[in-house]
Coordinates of C-alpha atoms and ligand atoms in Angstrom, one line a residue:
X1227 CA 100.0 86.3 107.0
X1228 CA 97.1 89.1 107.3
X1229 CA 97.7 92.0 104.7
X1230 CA 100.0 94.9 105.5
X1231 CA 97.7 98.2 105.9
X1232 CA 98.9 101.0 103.9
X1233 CA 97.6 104.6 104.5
X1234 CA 98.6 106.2 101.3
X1235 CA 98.6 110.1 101.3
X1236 CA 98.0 112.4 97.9
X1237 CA 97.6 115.6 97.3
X1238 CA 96.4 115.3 93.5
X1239 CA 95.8 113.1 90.5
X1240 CA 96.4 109.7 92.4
X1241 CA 97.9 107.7 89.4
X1242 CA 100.3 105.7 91.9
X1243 CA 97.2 105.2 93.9
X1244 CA 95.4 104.1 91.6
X1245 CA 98.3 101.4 90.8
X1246 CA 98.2 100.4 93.9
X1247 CA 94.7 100.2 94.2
X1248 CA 95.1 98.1 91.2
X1249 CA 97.6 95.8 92.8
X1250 CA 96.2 95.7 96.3
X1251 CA 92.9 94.1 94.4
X1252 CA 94.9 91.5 92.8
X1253 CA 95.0 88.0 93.8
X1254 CA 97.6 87.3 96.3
X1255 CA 98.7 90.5 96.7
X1256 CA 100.4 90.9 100.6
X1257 CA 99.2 94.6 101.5
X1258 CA 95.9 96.6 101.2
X1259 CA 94.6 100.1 101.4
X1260 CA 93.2 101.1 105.3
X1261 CA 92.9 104.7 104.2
X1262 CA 93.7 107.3 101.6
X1263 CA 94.1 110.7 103.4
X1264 CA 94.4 113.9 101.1
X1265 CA 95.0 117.7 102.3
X1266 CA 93.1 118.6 99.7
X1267 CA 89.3 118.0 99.2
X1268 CA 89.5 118.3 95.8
X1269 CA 92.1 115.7 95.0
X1270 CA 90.9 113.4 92.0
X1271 CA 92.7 110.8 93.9
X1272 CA 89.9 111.3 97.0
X1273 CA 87.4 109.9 93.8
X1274 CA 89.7 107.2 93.1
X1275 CA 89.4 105.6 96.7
X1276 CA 86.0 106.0 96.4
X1277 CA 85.1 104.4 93.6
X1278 CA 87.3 101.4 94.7
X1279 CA 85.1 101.4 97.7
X1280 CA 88.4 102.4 100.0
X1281 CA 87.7 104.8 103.2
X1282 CA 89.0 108.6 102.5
X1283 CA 90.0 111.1 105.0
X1284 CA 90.3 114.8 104.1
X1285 CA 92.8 117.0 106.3
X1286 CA 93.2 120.2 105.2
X1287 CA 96.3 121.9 106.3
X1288 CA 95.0 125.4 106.2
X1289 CA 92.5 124.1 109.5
X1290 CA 95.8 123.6 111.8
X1291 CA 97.8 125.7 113.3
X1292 CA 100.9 124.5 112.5
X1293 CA 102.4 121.8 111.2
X1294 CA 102.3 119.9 114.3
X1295 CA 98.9 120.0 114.5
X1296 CA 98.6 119.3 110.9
X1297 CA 100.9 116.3 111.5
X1298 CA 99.4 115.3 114.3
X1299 CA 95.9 115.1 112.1
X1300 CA 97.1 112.9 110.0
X1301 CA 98.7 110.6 112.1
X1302 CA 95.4 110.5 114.3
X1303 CA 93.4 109.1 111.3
X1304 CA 96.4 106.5 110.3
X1305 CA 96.5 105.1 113.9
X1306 CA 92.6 105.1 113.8
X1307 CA 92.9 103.0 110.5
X1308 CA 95.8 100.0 112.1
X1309 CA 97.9 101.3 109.1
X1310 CA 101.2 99.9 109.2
X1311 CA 103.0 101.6 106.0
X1312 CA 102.5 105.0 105.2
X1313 CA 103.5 105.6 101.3
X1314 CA 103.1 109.1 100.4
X1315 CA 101.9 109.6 96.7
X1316 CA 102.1 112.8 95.2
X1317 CA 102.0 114.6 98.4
X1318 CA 102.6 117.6 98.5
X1319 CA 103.7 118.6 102.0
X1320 CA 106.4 118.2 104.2
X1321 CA 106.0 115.9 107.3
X1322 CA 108.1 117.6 110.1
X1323 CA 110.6 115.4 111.5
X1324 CA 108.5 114.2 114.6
X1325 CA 106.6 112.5 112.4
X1326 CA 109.1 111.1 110.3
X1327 CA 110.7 109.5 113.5
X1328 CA 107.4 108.5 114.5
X1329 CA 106.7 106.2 111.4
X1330 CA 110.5 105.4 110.9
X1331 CA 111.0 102.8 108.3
X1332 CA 107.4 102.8 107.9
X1333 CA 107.2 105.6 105.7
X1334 CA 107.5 105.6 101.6
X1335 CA 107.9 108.1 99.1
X1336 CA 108.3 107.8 95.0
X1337 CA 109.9 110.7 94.0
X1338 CA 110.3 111.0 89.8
X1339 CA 114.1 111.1 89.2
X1340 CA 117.0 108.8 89.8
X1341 CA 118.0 110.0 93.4
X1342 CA 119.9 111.4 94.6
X1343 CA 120.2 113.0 91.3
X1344 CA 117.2 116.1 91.1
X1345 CA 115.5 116.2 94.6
X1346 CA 112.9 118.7 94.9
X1347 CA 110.2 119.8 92.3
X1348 CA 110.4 119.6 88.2
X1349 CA 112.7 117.0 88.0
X1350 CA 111.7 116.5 84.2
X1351 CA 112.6 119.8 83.5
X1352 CA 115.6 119.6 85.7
X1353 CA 116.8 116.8 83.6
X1354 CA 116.4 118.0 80.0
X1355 CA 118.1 120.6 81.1
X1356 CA 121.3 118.6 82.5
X1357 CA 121.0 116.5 79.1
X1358 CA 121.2 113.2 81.1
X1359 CA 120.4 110.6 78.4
X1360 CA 119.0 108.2 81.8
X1361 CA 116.2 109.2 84.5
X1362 CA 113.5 107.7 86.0
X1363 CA 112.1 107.0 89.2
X1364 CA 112.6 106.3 93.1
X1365 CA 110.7 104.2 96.0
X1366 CA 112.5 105.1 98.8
X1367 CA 112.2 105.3 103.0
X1368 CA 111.5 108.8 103.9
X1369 CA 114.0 110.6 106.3
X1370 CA 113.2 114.4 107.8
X1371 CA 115.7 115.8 104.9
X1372 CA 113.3 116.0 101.5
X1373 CA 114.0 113.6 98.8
X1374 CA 116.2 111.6 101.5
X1375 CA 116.7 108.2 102.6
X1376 CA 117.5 104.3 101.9
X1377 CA 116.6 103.6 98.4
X1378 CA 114.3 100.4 97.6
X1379 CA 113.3 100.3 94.0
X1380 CA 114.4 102.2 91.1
X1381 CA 113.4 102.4 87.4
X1382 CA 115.8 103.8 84.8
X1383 CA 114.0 105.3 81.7
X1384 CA 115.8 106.8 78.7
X1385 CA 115.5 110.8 77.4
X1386 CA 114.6 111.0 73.8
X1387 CA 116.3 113.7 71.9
X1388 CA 112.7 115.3 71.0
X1389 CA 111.4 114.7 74.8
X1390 CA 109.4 117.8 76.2
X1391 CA 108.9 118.1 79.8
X1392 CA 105.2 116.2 79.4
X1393 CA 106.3 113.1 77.4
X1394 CA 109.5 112.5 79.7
X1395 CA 106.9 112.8 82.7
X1396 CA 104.6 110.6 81.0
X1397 CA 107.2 107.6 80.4
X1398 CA 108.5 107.8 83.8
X1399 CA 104.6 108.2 85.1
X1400 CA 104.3 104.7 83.4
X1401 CA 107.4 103.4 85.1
X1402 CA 106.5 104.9 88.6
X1403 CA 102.9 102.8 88.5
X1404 CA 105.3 99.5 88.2
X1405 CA 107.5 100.7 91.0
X1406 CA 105.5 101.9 93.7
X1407 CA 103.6 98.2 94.0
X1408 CA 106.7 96.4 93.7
X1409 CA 108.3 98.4 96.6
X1410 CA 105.4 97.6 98.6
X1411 CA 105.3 94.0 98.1
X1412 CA 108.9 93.1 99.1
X1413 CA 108.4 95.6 102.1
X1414 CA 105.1 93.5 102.9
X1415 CA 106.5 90.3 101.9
X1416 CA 108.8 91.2 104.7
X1417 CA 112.0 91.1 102.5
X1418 CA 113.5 94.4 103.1
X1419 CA 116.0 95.6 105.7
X1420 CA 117.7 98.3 106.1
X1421 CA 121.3 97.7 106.9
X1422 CA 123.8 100.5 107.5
X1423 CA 121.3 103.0 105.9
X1424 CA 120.8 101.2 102.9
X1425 CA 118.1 98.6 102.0
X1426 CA 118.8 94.9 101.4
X1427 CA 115.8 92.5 100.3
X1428 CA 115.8 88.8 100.6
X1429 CA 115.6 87.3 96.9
X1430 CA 116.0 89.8 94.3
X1431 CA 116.8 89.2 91.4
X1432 CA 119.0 92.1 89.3
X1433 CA 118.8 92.5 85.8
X1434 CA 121.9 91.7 83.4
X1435 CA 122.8 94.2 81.6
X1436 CA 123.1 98.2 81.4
X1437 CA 120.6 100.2 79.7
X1438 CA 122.5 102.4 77.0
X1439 CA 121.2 105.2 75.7
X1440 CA 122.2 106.0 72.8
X1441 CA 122.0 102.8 70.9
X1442 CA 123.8 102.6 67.7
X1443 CA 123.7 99.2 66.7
Ligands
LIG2994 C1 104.5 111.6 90.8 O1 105.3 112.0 89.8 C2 105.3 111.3 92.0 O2 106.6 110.7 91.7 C3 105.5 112.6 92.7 O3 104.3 113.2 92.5 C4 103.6 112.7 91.3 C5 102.3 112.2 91.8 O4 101.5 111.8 90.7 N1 105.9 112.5 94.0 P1 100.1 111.1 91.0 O5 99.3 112.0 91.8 O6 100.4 109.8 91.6 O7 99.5 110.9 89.6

């Protein structure tokens, strides 16, 4: 089966790209990177691509009137590439829902909180805040509403009692790098469906036991 062509969009750093650059080079791996498109031409991320020899596309949204146009943009360069899954990586602007209807079910976000609990921005903060002793990390289908749609992976991470904002971003960071690629290889694999606005995949496993945190054993 030829490699599922992902167009992966970032606005910054690019650690999740970089894990699925990572991926995408490894042996056996069912998906590869057409394009990395950035609205930002400084994006470290834009550097990343490079350097792993993958084309980059810069599309600045202050160019386009509008975010139709801006949309519009983007999708012209991800049609031009064949991509078939668009995963959005640390982007940091809202699609309008034309194109979200457009790329239906084609479309992946990893936002860094359990959803639907803390959409939005500084979800590490958020969760301190709440005291929730679990957060972590979603890969999920991206619907016109932010931070919305059927769920695909998720990775639970504990708070520490002397977590700051940084090292609670940096554990779930860590656990985002192992999600992101897994979501795209059962999505390339051809194992997920979306049934009844949830997502089903063919042949996965799910682990035993709860995660508790505290411990006290
Ligand atoms: C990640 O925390 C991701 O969950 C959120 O934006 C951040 C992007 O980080 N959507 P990076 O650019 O991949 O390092």
């Amino acid at each position: 089966m030829a490699a599922l062509k992902l167009g992966v969009l970032i606005s910054g750093r690019g650690t999740n790209l970089q894990a699925l650059i990572e991926h995408c080079g490894g042996p056996e791996f069912p998906a590869s990177i057409a394009v990395v498109i950035s609205n930002k031409a400084d994006a470290v991320g834009l550097a990343r691509a490079a350097e792993a020899g993958i084309a980059t596309a810069v599309v600045p949204h202050g160019d386009h009137n509008g975010r139709a146009a801006f949309d519009a943009a983007i999708g012209n360069v991800l049609l031009r590439y064949g991509v078939g899954l668009v995963c959005l990586a640390g982007f940091m602007r809202l699609l309008g829902a034309e194109f979200v209807a457009g790329w239906r079910d084609r479309l992946i976000n990893i936002h860094p909180s359990l959803l639907p609990a803390f959409k939005g921005l500084d979800t590490h903060a958020r969760a301190l805040e709440a005291g929730v002793r679990l957060t972590g990390c979603t890969v999920h289908f991206v619907r016109a509403e932010m931070d919305e749609g059927p769920i695909i992976v998720q990775a639970a991470v504990p708070v520490r009692p002397d977590d700051t904002e940084g090292t609670l971003a940096a554990r779930v960071l860590a656990a985002e790098h192992r999600a992101y690629p897994l979501a795209v290889r059962l999505i390339a694999q051809g194992r997920v469906r979306i049934v009844g606005g949830r997502v089903e995949i063919d042949g996965a496993r799910v682990p035993d036991a709860a995660m508790l945190n505290p411990r006290d054993d």
